[in-house]
Amino acid sequence: MDNNYFTEKIAPKNKPAQDNPQPTQDTPAKMIPDDLTEHRANHTGDKKPQTAPAKNIPDDLTERRANHTEDKKPRPQAAKNAPEELTERRQNHAERPPRQERRDSAQKKEKRTVDQNAVAEIIGVRFKDVGKVYYFAPGGVQFEQGDNAIVETARGVECGEIVLTNRTVPESTIVSPLKSIIRKATPADVKQLEERRRQEKEIMQVFGDKIAQHRLDMKPIDVDCTFDGSKILFYFTSDGRVDFRELVKDLASVYRTRIELRQIGVRDEAKMLGGLGICGRPFCCSSFLGEFQPVSIKMAKEQSLSLNPTKISGTCGRLMCCLKYEQNCYEEFLRTTPKVGAYVETADGKGRVCETNLLTGVLKVQLDKNPDAPITVNKADVKLLKDGQVRISRDEAKALKGLEDK
C-alpha cells in the first residue's frame, strides 16, 4: 500500500487536526516573522479569549474608573447619610475628653451622688510604734485609745493598738468596704504578743548567722512575726539583687512556717533602726512620721538652701524629710516675690534681681545704668516686668544625683 495514502487519507480520521499546527522540521522558520516586534504584536492572537464579564471593559481606564462605582454594592438604608453623620461624629469625638479622664470623672460623679451624705464608723489601728494607721470597722464595739484589737490583715491575723477611737467619717474619704475587727484583745492575747516580740529578737540572731553561713551580700534589718505565727517576715537591705532561695529553705526548715524575705530601701532602714539626725533630735521617720513624704531637690533650691549634699541629706543618704515641712509657705512666697533673674522696675530705674530673701521680702537689684553696685529694695516697692525661673543647673543635678528617693 502506498505510504502517501496512509498519510493523507487515514491519519486525519484517527487524529483531529490542530488549529495551530506545529511547524515541521522542514519549515520551522517560515512561521516565525523576521521582525520580533511584529511577532509580539501578532502574538496576542494566540491568547485565550477573555470571559464574558470582561468584554465590556472600556478602552479608556479613566472612563472605567468613573463607571466602576456602579459595580459597588448598594449601602444599607441607614447609611445613606453617612458622610454628614461621620463628620458630626468626628467633631463630637474631638470635643470628648480622653477615656481615662471620662472614667475618673464618672467615678467622682458616682461618689458625689452615692456617698454624698453617707458616713461610716471606723477605728484606727497601728501595728508598729511609728507606723501607718489602718482603718477598720469596729463592729459595734467601743474602744479606748491604747486598747488592743485582733484584726485580720493581708499578712494574717495581727494584734494592733487603737490610736483612733470610734468615730464617723464620710465614706468618700475611706476605701470601702472596711474589714471588721475579730475581737477586743484579752490579757492572754497581750501576753502572746509580748512572747512574739521576745521571739523576734532570737530569730533576728539566727537570721544574721544564716546570712553569714550562705555568704550573701545582705544586711539584716528586722524580723516581724505575725500574731498567729503563720508567717515570719525578714527585712534586709542590699546594693543589688540577691538570690536567697537557699536561705529561705534553710529558715523554713528551722521554724517550720511560712517564710518571706523583703528587700527594703535606706529610708525604711532608718525608720526601723532609728537614730539621731544632724539637728540632734531623733529621726522624724522613727518618731512621728507614719508615711514618707516625697522630697525633691527643687524644694532645697526654692528654699535658698546650700546644695551641699552633706547639708541637705539625712543619715539615710537621702534628702531630709524636714524639707517638706515649710514647702507650702515657700511656694506662697515664690508666687508673690520676684525670682532671681527677674526684670523689675524700681524708683532708681530698671534692673535684674540678683538675690532674694523670701522670708523678709528684700531684693537685691542690679540696675542697668550701674550694674556693679546693686541696690536693696523691698518687693512691695518694685514693679515686675518679667519674672525669672527657679532652675537647677546641670552641674548641680549631677552633684546631687541619687539624693532623691526614686
mmCIF file of C-alpha atoms in Angstrom:
data_model
loop_
_atom_site.group_PDB
_atom_site.id
_atom_site.type_symbol
_atom_site.label_atom_id
_atom_site.label_comp_id
_atom_site.label_asym_id
_atom_site.label_seq_id
_atom_site.Cartn_x
_atom_site.Cartn_y
_atom_site.Cartn_z
ATOM 1 C CA MET A 1 0.000 0.000 0.000
ATOM 2 C CA ASP A 2 1.124 3.475 -0.810
ATOM 3 C CA ASN A 3 2.549 5.346 2.185
ATOM 4 C CA ASN A 4 1.200 8.624 0.890
ATOM 5 C CA TYR A 5 -2.316 7.211 1.000
ATOM 6 C CA PHE A 6 -1.901 6.363 4.688
ATOM 7 C CA THR A 7 -0.553 9.809 5.477
ATOM 8 C CA GLU A 8 -3.125 11.812 3.589
ATOM 9 C CA LYS A 9 -6.287 9.729 3.950
ATOM 10 C CA ILE A 10 -6.194 7.553 7.052
ATOM 11 C CA ALA A 11 -4.255 9.629 9.584
ATOM 12 C CA PRO A 12 -6.644 12.613 9.552
ATOM 13 C CA LYS A 13 -9.527 10.303 10.548
ATOM 14 C CA ASN A 14 -7.709 8.933 13.629
ATOM 15 C CA LYS A 15 -6.184 12.238 14.804
ATOM 16 C CA PRO A 16 -8.116 15.509 14.759
ATOM 17 C CA ALA A 17 -6.490 18.377 13.001
ATOM 18 C CA GLN A 18 -4.938 21.101 15.109
ATOM 19 C CA ASP A 19 -5.935 24.716 14.767
ATOM 20 C CA ASN A 20 -2.378 25.871 15.079
ATOM 21 C CA PRO A 21 -0.176 23.092 13.730
ATOM 22 C CA GLN A 22 3.335 22.982 14.991
ATOM 23 C CA PRO A 23 5.933 23.742 12.380
ATOM 24 C CA THR A 24 7.600 20.717 10.908
ATOM 25 C CA GLN A 25 11.281 20.129 10.644
ATOM 26 C CA ASP A 26 11.257 21.177 7.013
ATOM 27 C CA THR A 27 9.647 24.595 7.526
ATOM 28 C CA PRO A 28 10.414 25.721 11.080
ATOM 29 C CA ALA A 29 11.435 29.263 10.164
ATOM 30 C CA LYS A 30 8.625 30.044 7.716
ATOM 31 C CA MET A 31 6.061 30.682 10.526
ATOM 32 C CA ILE A 32 8.371 32.978 12.612
ATOM 33 C CA PRO A 33 8.290 36.601 11.488
ATOM 34 C CA ASP A 34 11.595 38.240 10.791
ATOM 35 C CA ASP A 35 10.723 41.248 12.918
ATOM 36 C CA LEU A 36 10.448 40.286 16.581
ATOM 37 C CA THR A 37 8.307 43.365 17.293
ATOM 38 C CA GLU A 38 5.807 42.309 14.669
ATOM 39 C CA HIS A 39 5.834 38.795 16.081
ATOM 40 C CA ARG A 40 4.984 40.089 19.576
ATOM 41 C CA ALA A 41 2.232 42.284 18.194
ATOM 42 C CA ASN A 42 0.736 39.396 16.279
ATOM 43 C CA HIS A 43 1.300 37.004 19.172
ATOM 44 C CA THR A 44 -1.642 38.449 21.035
ATOM 45 C CA GLY A 45 -3.935 36.442 18.848
ATOM 46 C CA ASP A 46 -2.673 33.262 20.489
ATOM 47 C CA LYS A 47 -4.026 34.274 23.893
ATOM 48 C CA LYS A 48 -7.183 32.697 25.216
ATOM 49 C CA PRO A 49 -10.300 34.806 24.809
ATOM 50 C CA GLN A 50 -11.394 36.604 27.944
ATOM 51 C CA THR A 51 -14.533 35.680 29.784
ATOM 52 C CA ALA A 52 -17.839 37.317 29.116
ATOM 53 C CA PRO A 53 -17.815 39.830 32.020
ATOM 54 C CA ALA A 54 -14.618 41.371 30.690
ATOM 55 C CA LYS A 55 -15.981 42.146 27.200
ATOM 56 C CA ASN A 56 -17.435 45.465 28.301
ATOM 57 C CA ILE A 57 -14.184 46.881 29.692
ATOM 58 C CA PRO A 58 -13.872 50.436 28.385
ATOM 59 C CA ASP A 59 -10.802 51.265 26.407
ATOM 60 C CA ASP A 60 -10.161 54.343 28.471
ATOM 61 C CA LEU A 61 -9.086 53.448 32.024
ATOM 62 C CA THR A 62 -10.348 56.782 33.325
ATOM 63 C CA GLU A 63 -13.780 56.056 31.955
ATOM 64 C CA ARG A 64 -13.707 52.627 33.552
ATOM 65 C CA ARG A 65 -12.862 54.043 36.988
ATOM 66 C CA ALA A 66 -15.641 56.581 36.642
ATOM 67 C CA ASN A 67 -18.130 53.871 35.733
ATOM 68 C CA HIS A 68 -16.726 51.410 38.272
ATOM 69 C CA THR A 69 -18.734 52.986 41.074
ATOM 70 C CA GLU A 70 -21.868 51.426 39.595
ATOM 71 C CA ASP A 71 -20.464 47.947 40.283
ATOM 72 C CA LYS A 72 -20.318 48.503 44.067
ATOM 73 C CA LYS A 73 -22.975 47.023 46.270
ATOM 74 C CA PRO A 74 -25.596 49.478 47.428
ATOM 75 C CA ARG A 75 -25.226 50.637 51.018
ATOM 76 C CA PRO A 76 -27.913 49.907 53.595
ATOM 77 C CA GLN A 77 -30.710 52.361 54.083
ATOM 78 C CA ALA A 78 -29.297 53.541 57.430
ATOM 79 C CA ALA A 79 -26.004 54.576 55.837
ATOM 80 C CA LYS A 80 -27.358 56.985 53.217
ATOM 81 C CA ASN A 81 -26.473 59.992 55.344
ATOM 82 C CA ALA A 82 -23.149 58.523 56.484
ATOM 83 C CA PRO A 83 -20.895 61.377 55.300
ATOM 84 C CA GLU A 84 -22.798 64.012 57.267
ATOM 85 C CA GLU A 85 -23.141 61.769 60.316
ATOM 86 C CA LEU A 86 -19.461 60.835 60.160
ATOM 87 C CA THR A 87 -18.423 64.484 60.056
ATOM 88 C CA GLU A 88 -20.645 65.282 63.014
ATOM 89 C CA ARG A 89 -19.356 62.244 64.884
ATOM 90 C CA ARG A 90 -15.747 63.259 64.344
ATOM 91 C CA GLN A 91 -16.466 66.759 65.600
ATOM 92 C CA ASN A 92 -18.127 65.411 68.729
ATOM 93 C CA HIS A 93 -15.323 62.884 69.270
ATOM 94 C CA ALA A 94 -12.717 65.630 69.130
ATOM 95 C CA GLU A 95 -14.538 67.513 71.857
ATOM 96 C CA ARG A 96 -14.738 64.484 74.153
ATOM 97 C CA PRO A 97 -12.008 64.128 76.820
ATOM 98 C CA PRO A 98 -9.703 61.083 76.881
ATOM 99 C CA ARG A 99 -11.086 57.798 78.108
ATOM 100 C CA GLN A 100 -9.185 57.848 81.415
ATOM 101 C CA GLU A 101 -10.469 61.334 82.217
ATOM 102 C CA ARG A 102 -14.026 60.286 81.400
ATOM 103 C CA ARG A 103 -13.641 57.254 83.647
ATOM 104 C CA ASP A 104 -12.238 59.303 86.525
ATOM 105 C CA SER A 105 -14.958 61.928 86.178
ATOM 106 C CA ALA A 106 -17.606 59.194 86.128
ATOM 107 C CA GLN A 107 -16.184 57.682 89.307
ATOM 108 C CA LYS A 108 -16.070 61.058 91.017
ATOM 109 C CA LYS A 109 -19.615 61.783 89.922
ATOM 110 C CA GLU A 110 -20.736 58.430 91.260
ATOM 111 C CA LYS A 111 -19.032 59.121 94.570
ATOM 112 C CA ARG A 112 -20.659 62.536 94.774
ATOM 113 C CA THR A 113 -24.092 61.138 94.078
ATOM 114 C CA VAL A 114 -23.847 57.947 96.107
ATOM 115 C CA ASP A 115 -21.560 58.876 99.017
ATOM 116 C CA GLN A 116 -22.540 62.500 99.426
ATOM 117 C CA ASN A 117 -24.284 62.044 102.765
ATOM 118 C CA ALA A 118 -23.098 58.528 103.646
ATOM 119 C CA VAL A 119 -20.922 58.092 106.725
ATOM 120 C CA ALA A 120 -19.080 55.118 108.181
ATOM 121 C CA GLU A 121 -17.875 54.285 111.685
ATOM 122 C CA ILE A 122 -14.177 53.490 111.897
ATOM 123 C CA ILE A 123 -11.308 52.920 114.305
ATOM 124 C CA GLY A 124 -7.594 53.463 113.623
ATOM 125 C CA VAL A 125 -5.186 50.607 114.336
ATOM 126 C CA ARG A 126 -1.388 50.779 114.268
ATOM 127 C CA PHE A 127 0.834 47.689 114.357
ATOM 128 C CA LYS A 128 4.217 49.363 114.822
ATOM 129 C CA ASP A 129 5.284 52.028 117.305
ATOM 130 C CA VAL A 130 5.551 54.571 114.461
ATOM 131 C CA GLY A 131 3.755 53.136 111.504
ATOM 132 C CA LYS A 132 0.856 53.678 109.176
ATOM 133 C CA VAL A 133 -2.638 53.845 110.668
ATOM 134 C CA TYR A 134 -5.139 51.408 109.150
ATOM 135 C CA TYR A 135 -8.907 51.790 109.344
ATOM 136 C CA PHE A 136 -11.210 49.002 110.452
ATOM 137 C CA ALA A 137 -14.901 48.702 111.188
ATOM 138 C CA PRO A 138 -15.427 48.420 114.970
ATOM 139 C CA GLY A 139 -18.429 46.131 114.603
ATOM 140 C CA GLY A 140 -20.363 47.797 117.411
ATOM 141 C CA VAL A 141 -17.513 47.526 119.964
ATOM 142 C CA GLN A 142 -16.419 50.683 121.793
ATOM 143 C CA PHE A 143 -12.665 51.169 122.143
ATOM 144 C CA GLU A 144 -10.484 53.481 124.181
ATOM 145 C CA GLN A 145 -7.190 54.863 122.973
ATOM 146 C CA GLY A 146 -4.395 52.456 123.872
ATOM 147 C CA ASP A 147 -6.565 49.327 123.717
ATOM 148 C CA ASN A 148 -5.531 46.346 121.614
ATOM 149 C CA ALA A 149 -7.655 44.609 118.993
ATOM 150 C CA ILE A 150 -7.303 41.407 116.991
ATOM 151 C CA VAL A 151 -7.822 42.055 113.281
ATOM 152 C CA GLU A 152 -7.255 40.222 110.018
ATOM 153 C CA THR A 153 -4.813 41.767 107.550
ATOM 154 C CA ALA A 154 -3.189 40.753 104.283
ATOM 155 C CA ARG A 155 -0.321 39.210 106.259
ATOM 156 C CA GLY A 156 -2.635 37.238 108.540
ATOM 157 C CA VAL A 157 -4.133 37.700 111.988
ATOM 158 C CA GLU A 158 -2.495 40.626 113.801
ATOM 159 C CA CYS A 159 -2.811 42.388 117.132
ATOM 160 C CA GLY A 160 -2.673 46.164 116.896
ATOM 161 C CA GLU A 161 -3.019 49.209 119.123
ATOM 162 C CA ILE A 162 -6.018 51.538 118.866
ATOM 163 C CA VAL A 163 -4.795 55.065 118.065
ATOM 164 C CA LEU A 164 -8.096 56.452 116.746
ATOM 165 C CA THR A 165 -11.206 55.701 118.768
ATOM 166 C CA ASN A 166 -14.690 55.169 117.365
ATOM 167 C CA ARG A 167 -15.715 57.986 115.042
ATOM 168 C CA THR A 168 -17.757 58.574 111.914
ATOM 169 C CA VAL A 169 -16.209 59.819 108.693
ATOM 170 C CA PRO A 170 -17.614 60.309 105.166
ATOM 171 C CA GLU A 171 -17.391 57.175 103.056
ATOM 172 C CA SER A 172 -15.722 59.173 100.300
ATOM 173 C CA THR A 173 -12.594 59.526 102.479
ATOM 174 C CA ILE A 174 -12.059 55.781 103.008
ATOM 175 C CA VAL A 175 -11.665 52.716 100.821
ATOM 176 C CA SER A 176 -14.786 50.626 101.184
ATOM 177 C CA PRO A 177 -15.573 48.013 102.294
ATOM 178 C CA LEU A 178 -13.695 48.013 105.596
ATOM 179 C CA LYS A 179 -12.727 44.818 107.351
ATOM 180 C CA SER A 180 -14.257 44.291 110.761
ATOM 181 C CA ILE A 181 -12.241 43.500 113.844
ATOM 182 C CA ILE A 182 -12.260 39.950 115.135
ATOM 183 C CA ARG A 183 -12.443 40.838 118.825
ATOM 184 C CA LYS A 184 -11.006 43.025 121.503
ATOM 185 C CA ALA A 185 -7.674 41.729 122.757
ATOM 186 C CA THR A 186 -7.730 39.834 126.040
ATOM 187 C CA PRO A 187 -4.910 39.692 128.612
ATOM 188 C CA ALA A 188 -3.926 36.333 127.134
ATOM 189 C CA ASP A 189 -3.618 37.933 123.692
ATOM 190 C CA VAL A 190 -1.413 40.677 125.099
ATOM 191 C CA LYS A 191 0.792 38.082 126.750
ATOM 192 C CA GLN A 192 1.048 36.168 123.460
ATOM 193 C CA LEU A 193 2.006 39.394 121.670
ATOM 194 C CA GLU A 194 4.813 40.016 124.141
ATOM 195 C CA GLU A 195 6.018 36.459 123.612
ATOM 196 C CA ARG A 196 6.152 37.053 119.845
ATOM 197 C CA ARG A 197 8.248 40.182 120.358
ATOM 198 C CA ARG A 198 10.683 38.229 122.504
ATOM 199 C CA GLN A 199 10.950 35.531 119.853
ATOM 200 C CA GLU A 200 11.725 38.136 117.192
ATOM 201 C CA LYS A 201 14.988 39.025 118.939
ATOM 202 C CA GLU A 202 16.098 35.386 118.927
ATOM 203 C CA ILE A 203 15.057 34.924 115.280
ATOM 204 C CA MET A 204 16.992 38.059 114.345
ATOM 205 C CA GLN A 205 20.186 36.483 115.674
ATOM 206 C CA VAL A 206 19.574 33.307 113.695
ATOM 207 C CA PHE A 207 18.832 35.381 110.581
ATOM 208 C CA GLY A 208 22.220 37.085 110.786
ATOM 209 C CA ASP A 209 24.031 33.767 111.293
ATOM 210 C CA LYS A 210 22.306 32.162 108.298
ATOM 211 C CA ILE A 211 23.245 35.096 106.065
ATOM 212 C CA ALA A 212 26.904 34.745 107.068
ATOM 213 C CA GLN A 213 26.715 30.983 106.570
ATOM 214 C CA HIS A 214 25.401 31.346 102.985
ATOM 215 C CA ARG A 215 27.821 34.232 102.303
ATOM 216 C CA LEU A 216 25.160 36.542 100.917
ATOM 217 C CA ASP A 217 25.610 40.262 100.352
ATOM 218 C CA MET A 218 22.735 41.200 102.660
ATOM 219 C CA LYS A 219 22.305 43.296 105.772
ATOM 220 C CA PRO A 220 19.640 42.060 108.212
ATOM 221 C CA ILE A 221 17.395 44.851 109.448
ATOM 222 C CA ASP A 222 14.331 43.497 111.240
ATOM 223 C CA VAL A 223 12.139 40.467 111.835
ATOM 224 C CA ASP A 224 8.359 40.529 112.166
ATOM 225 C CA CYS A 225 6.267 37.584 113.354
ATOM 226 C CA THR A 226 2.520 37.535 112.815
ATOM 227 C CA PHE A 227 0.298 37.220 115.846
ATOM 228 C CA ASP A 228 -0.931 33.731 114.940
ATOM 229 C CA GLY A 229 2.575 32.548 113.989
ATOM 230 C CA SER A 230 1.568 31.646 110.412
ATOM 231 C CA LYS A 231 4.295 33.769 108.825
ATOM 232 C CA ILE A 232 7.682 35.292 109.629
ATOM 233 C CA LEU A 233 8.864 38.321 107.636
ATOM 234 C CA PHE A 234 12.573 39.090 107.335
ATOM 235 C CA TYR A 235 13.662 42.577 106.232
ATOM 236 C CA PHE A 236 17.095 43.241 104.722
ATOM 237 C CA THR A 237 18.966 45.753 102.589
ATOM 238 C CA SER A 238 21.351 45.125 99.730
ATOM 239 C CA ASP A 239 23.017 47.080 96.949
ATOM 240 C CA GLY A 240 21.657 44.770 94.253
ATOM 241 C CA ARG A 241 19.552 41.700 93.644
ATOM 242 C CA VAL A 242 20.223 38.707 95.876
ATOM 243 C CA ASP A 243 19.438 35.041 95.227
ATOM 244 C CA PHE A 244 18.179 33.984 98.657
ATOM 245 C CA ARG A 245 16.268 30.833 97.680
ATOM 246 C CA GLU A 246 18.582 28.535 99.624
ATOM 247 C CA LEU A 247 18.375 30.865 102.613
ATOM 248 C CA VAL A 248 14.568 30.659 102.576
ATOM 249 C CA LYS A 249 14.701 26.862 102.503
ATOM 250 C CA ASP A 250 17.146 26.839 105.411
ATOM 251 C CA LEU A 251 14.995 29.185 107.508
ATOM 252 C CA ALA A 252 11.827 27.235 106.692
ATOM 253 C CA SER A 253 13.469 24.001 107.856
ATOM 254 C CA VAL A 254 14.301 25.643 111.184
ATOM 255 C CA TYR A 255 10.983 27.355 112.020
ATOM 256 C CA ARG A 256 8.529 25.120 110.106
ATOM 257 C CA THR A 257 6.345 28.022 108.991
ATOM 258 C CA ARG A 258 5.906 30.329 106.049
ATOM 259 C CA ILE A 259 8.997 32.489 105.414
ATOM 260 C CA GLU A 260 9.021 35.762 103.468
ATOM 261 C CA LEU A 261 12.072 37.943 102.767
ATOM 262 C CA ARG A 262 11.634 41.594 101.789
ATOM 263 C CA GLN A 263 14.317 43.917 100.482
ATOM 264 C CA ILE A 264 13.763 47.480 101.737
ATOM 265 C CA GLY A 265 15.325 50.857 100.995
ATOM 266 C CA VAL A 266 17.618 53.017 103.074
ATOM 267 C CA ARG A 267 14.776 55.252 104.287
ATOM 268 C CA ASP A 268 12.880 52.242 105.639
ATOM 269 C CA GLU A 269 16.098 51.058 107.254
ATOM 270 C CA ALA A 270 16.491 54.370 109.105
ATOM 271 C CA LYS A 271 12.853 54.222 110.188
ATOM 272 C CA MET A 272 13.225 50.722 111.643
ATOM 273 C CA LEU A 273 16.603 51.199 113.318
ATOM 274 C CA GLY A 274 16.176 54.809 114.485
ATOM 275 C CA GLY A 275 18.912 57.233 115.471
ATOM 276 C CA LEU A 276 19.758 60.933 115.813
ATOM 277 C CA GLY A 277 19.692 63.438 112.966
ATOM 278 C CA ILE A 278 22.057 66.345 112.299
ATOM 279 C CA CYS A 279 19.703 68.538 114.346
ATOM 280 C CA GLY A 280 20.411 66.417 117.433
ATOM 281 C CA ARG A 281 16.864 65.067 117.677
ATOM 282 C CA PRO A 282 15.617 61.517 116.927
ATOM 283 C CA PHE A 283 14.746 60.767 113.338
ATOM 284 C CA CYS A 284 11.413 62.198 112.256
ATOM 285 C CA CYS A 285 10.579 58.969 110.429
ATOM 286 C CA SER A 286 11.082 56.889 113.576
ATOM 287 C CA SER A 287 9.415 59.440 115.892
ATOM 288 C CA PHE A 288 6.131 60.601 114.381
ATOM 289 C CA LEU A 289 6.075 60.248 110.568
ATOM 290 C CA GLY A 290 3.700 57.447 109.672
ATOM 291 C CA GLU A 291 4.476 57.633 105.947
ATOM 292 C CA PHE A 292 7.353 59.063 103.942
ATOM 293 C CA GLN A 293 6.675 62.304 102.105
ATOM 294 C CA PRO A 294 8.193 62.891 98.638
ATOM 295 C CA VAL A 295 11.134 65.326 98.807
ATOM 296 C CA SER A 296 12.863 66.788 95.732
ATOM 297 C CA ILE A 297 15.991 68.831 95.037
ATOM 298 C CA LYS A 298 13.763 71.611 93.716
ATOM 299 C CA MET A 299 12.478 72.163 97.270
ATOM 300 C CA ALA A 300 16.005 72.858 98.526
ATOM 301 C CA LYS A 301 16.588 75.189 95.587
ATOM 302 C CA GLU A 302 13.368 77.118 96.200
ATOM 303 C CA GLN A 303 14.195 77.479 99.903
ATOM 304 C CA SER A 304 17.579 79.033 99.016
ATOM 305 C CA LEU A 305 19.492 76.308 100.849
ATOM 306 C CA SER A 306 23.065 75.347 100.159
ATOM 307 C CA LEU A 307 23.051 72.492 97.664
ATOM 308 C CA ASN A 308 25.817 70.713 99.518
ATOM 309 C CA PRO A 309 24.841 67.015 99.768
ATOM 310 C CA THR A 310 26.161 66.742 103.331
ATOM 311 C CA LYS A 311 23.941 69.619 104.492
ATOM 312 C CA ILE A 312 20.633 68.720 102.888
ATOM 313 C CA SER A 313 20.746 64.913 103.237
ATOM 314 C CA GLY A 314 19.971 62.861 106.310
ATOM 315 C CA THR A 315 21.689 59.878 107.867
ATOM 316 C CA CYS A 316 19.961 57.599 105.361
ATOM 317 C CA GLY A 317 21.719 59.366 102.476
ATOM 318 C CA ARG A 318 18.514 60.833 101.049
ATOM 319 C CA LEU A 319 17.102 64.355 101.215
ATOM 320 C CA MET A 320 15.954 65.316 104.696
ATOM 321 C CA CYS A 321 12.253 64.833 105.367
ATOM 322 C CA CYS A 322 12.063 68.240 107.085
ATOM 323 C CA LEU A 323 12.434 69.984 103.702
ATOM 324 C CA LYS A 324 8.761 69.181 103.178
ATOM 325 C CA TYR A 325 7.524 70.889 106.348
ATOM 326 C CA GLU A 326 7.750 74.526 105.168
ATOM 327 C CA GLN A 327 7.469 73.951 101.425
ATOM 328 C CA ASN A 328 3.889 75.250 101.242
ATOM 329 C CA CYS A 329 4.947 78.578 102.769
ATOM 330 C CA TYR A 330 7.893 78.931 100.368
ATOM 331 C CA GLU A 331 5.630 78.222 97.403
ATOM 332 C CA GLU A 332 3.323 81.021 98.552
ATOM 333 C CA PHE A 333 6.287 83.399 98.934
ATOM 334 C CA LEU A 334 7.524 82.498 95.441
ATOM 335 C CA ARG A 335 4.165 83.478 93.968
ATOM 336 C CA THR A 336 4.418 86.978 95.447
ATOM 337 C CA THR A 337 8.179 87.598 95.246
ATOM 338 C CA PRO A 338 10.218 88.198 92.056
ATOM 339 C CA LYS A 339 12.641 85.336 91.492
ATOM 340 C CA VAL A 340 16.353 85.587 90.799
ATOM 341 C CA GLY A 341 16.802 86.756 87.215
ATOM 342 C CA ALA A 342 13.521 88.681 87.116
ATOM 343 C CA TYR A 343 13.484 92.040 85.347
ATOM 344 C CA VAL A 344 11.898 94.731 87.557
ATOM 345 C CA GLU A 345 11.415 98.467 87.639
ATOM 346 C CA THR A 346 12.466 100.385 90.768
ATOM 347 C CA ALA A 347 12.419 104.022 91.745
ATOM 348 C CA ASP A 348 16.062 104.315 90.585
ATOM 349 C CA GLY A 349 15.493 102.590 87.242
ATOM 350 C CA LYS A 350 15.173 99.157 85.692
ATOM 351 C CA GLY A 351 17.346 96.206 86.557
ATOM 352 C CA ARG A 352 17.592 92.481 87.261
ATOM 353 C CA VAL A 353 17.140 90.704 90.593
ATOM 354 C CA CYS A 354 20.361 89.031 91.681
ATOM 355 C CA GLU A 355 19.386 87.924 95.195
ATOM 356 C CA THR A 356 16.165 87.404 97.140
ATOM 357 C CA ASN A 357 15.130 86.763 100.722
ATOM 358 C CA LEU A 358 11.751 85.081 100.604
ATOM 359 C CA LEU A 359 11.061 85.401 104.331
ATOM 360 C CA THR A 360 11.724 89.160 104.578
ATOM 361 C CA GLY A 361 10.838 90.109 101.006
ATOM 362 C CA VAL A 362 14.118 92.034 100.497
ATOM 363 C CA LEU A 363 15.598 92.053 96.992
ATOM 364 C CA LYS A 364 18.976 92.983 95.566
ATOM 365 C CA VAL A 365 18.690 94.529 92.109
ATOM 366 C CA GLN A 366 21.444 95.247 89.588
ATOM 367 C CA LEU A 367 20.439 98.414 87.751
ATOM 368 C CA ASP A 368 21.041 98.680 84.036
ATOM 369 C CA LYS A 369 22.763 102.034 84.447
ATOM 370 C CA ASN A 370 25.051 100.833 87.277
ATOM 371 C CA PRO A 371 25.257 97.014 87.416
ATOM 372 C CA ASP A 372 28.358 96.963 89.629
ATOM 373 C CA ALA A 373 26.547 98.476 92.629
ATOM 374 C CA PRO A 374 23.313 96.551 93.348
ATOM 375 C CA ILE A 375 20.683 98.272 95.439
ATOM 376 C CA THR A 376 18.500 96.787 98.172
ATOM 377 C CA VAL A 377 14.745 97.275 97.856
ATOM 378 C CA ASN A 378 11.568 95.734 99.191
ATOM 379 C CA LYS A 379 9.418 93.607 96.909
ATOM 380 C CA ALA A 380 6.484 95.948 97.513
ATOM 381 C CA ASP A 381 8.461 98.879 96.032
ATOM 382 C CA VAL A 382 9.220 97.271 92.663
ATOM 383 C CA LYS A 383 7.156 96.571 89.572
ATOM 384 C CA LEU A 384 7.614 93.175 87.975
ATOM 385 C CA LEU A 385 8.242 93.353 84.246
ATOM 386 C CA LYS A 386 9.383 89.790 83.544
ATOM 387 C CA ASP A 387 9.649 87.073 86.160
ATOM 388 C CA GLY A 388 12.514 84.602 86.425
ATOM 389 C CA GLN A 389 12.546 80.851 86.976
ATOM 390 C CA VAL A 390 13.984 78.555 89.618
ATOM 391 C CA ARG A 391 16.256 76.237 87.678
ATOM 392 C CA ILE A 392 18.774 73.601 88.645
ATOM 393 C CA SER A 393 21.920 73.632 86.545
ATOM 394 C CA ARG A 394 23.340 70.503 85.009
ATOM 395 C CA ASP A 395 26.320 70.511 87.353
ATOM 396 C CA GLU A 396 24.087 70.812 90.411
ATOM 397 C CA ALA A 397 21.843 67.986 89.226
ATOM 398 C CA LYS A 398 24.902 65.800 88.609
ATOM 399 C CA ALA A 399 26.335 66.526 92.048
ATOM 400 C CA LEU A 400 23.030 65.793 93.785
ATOM 401 C CA LYS A 401 22.207 62.712 91.764
ATOM 402 C CA GLY A 402 20.995 59.907 93.999
ATOM 403 C CA LEU A 403 19.694 62.065 96.860
ATOM 404 C CA GLU A 404 16.083 61.841 95.715
ATOM 405 C CA ASP A 405 14.294 58.677 96.713
ATOM 406 C CA LYS A 406 13.067 57.040 93.483
#
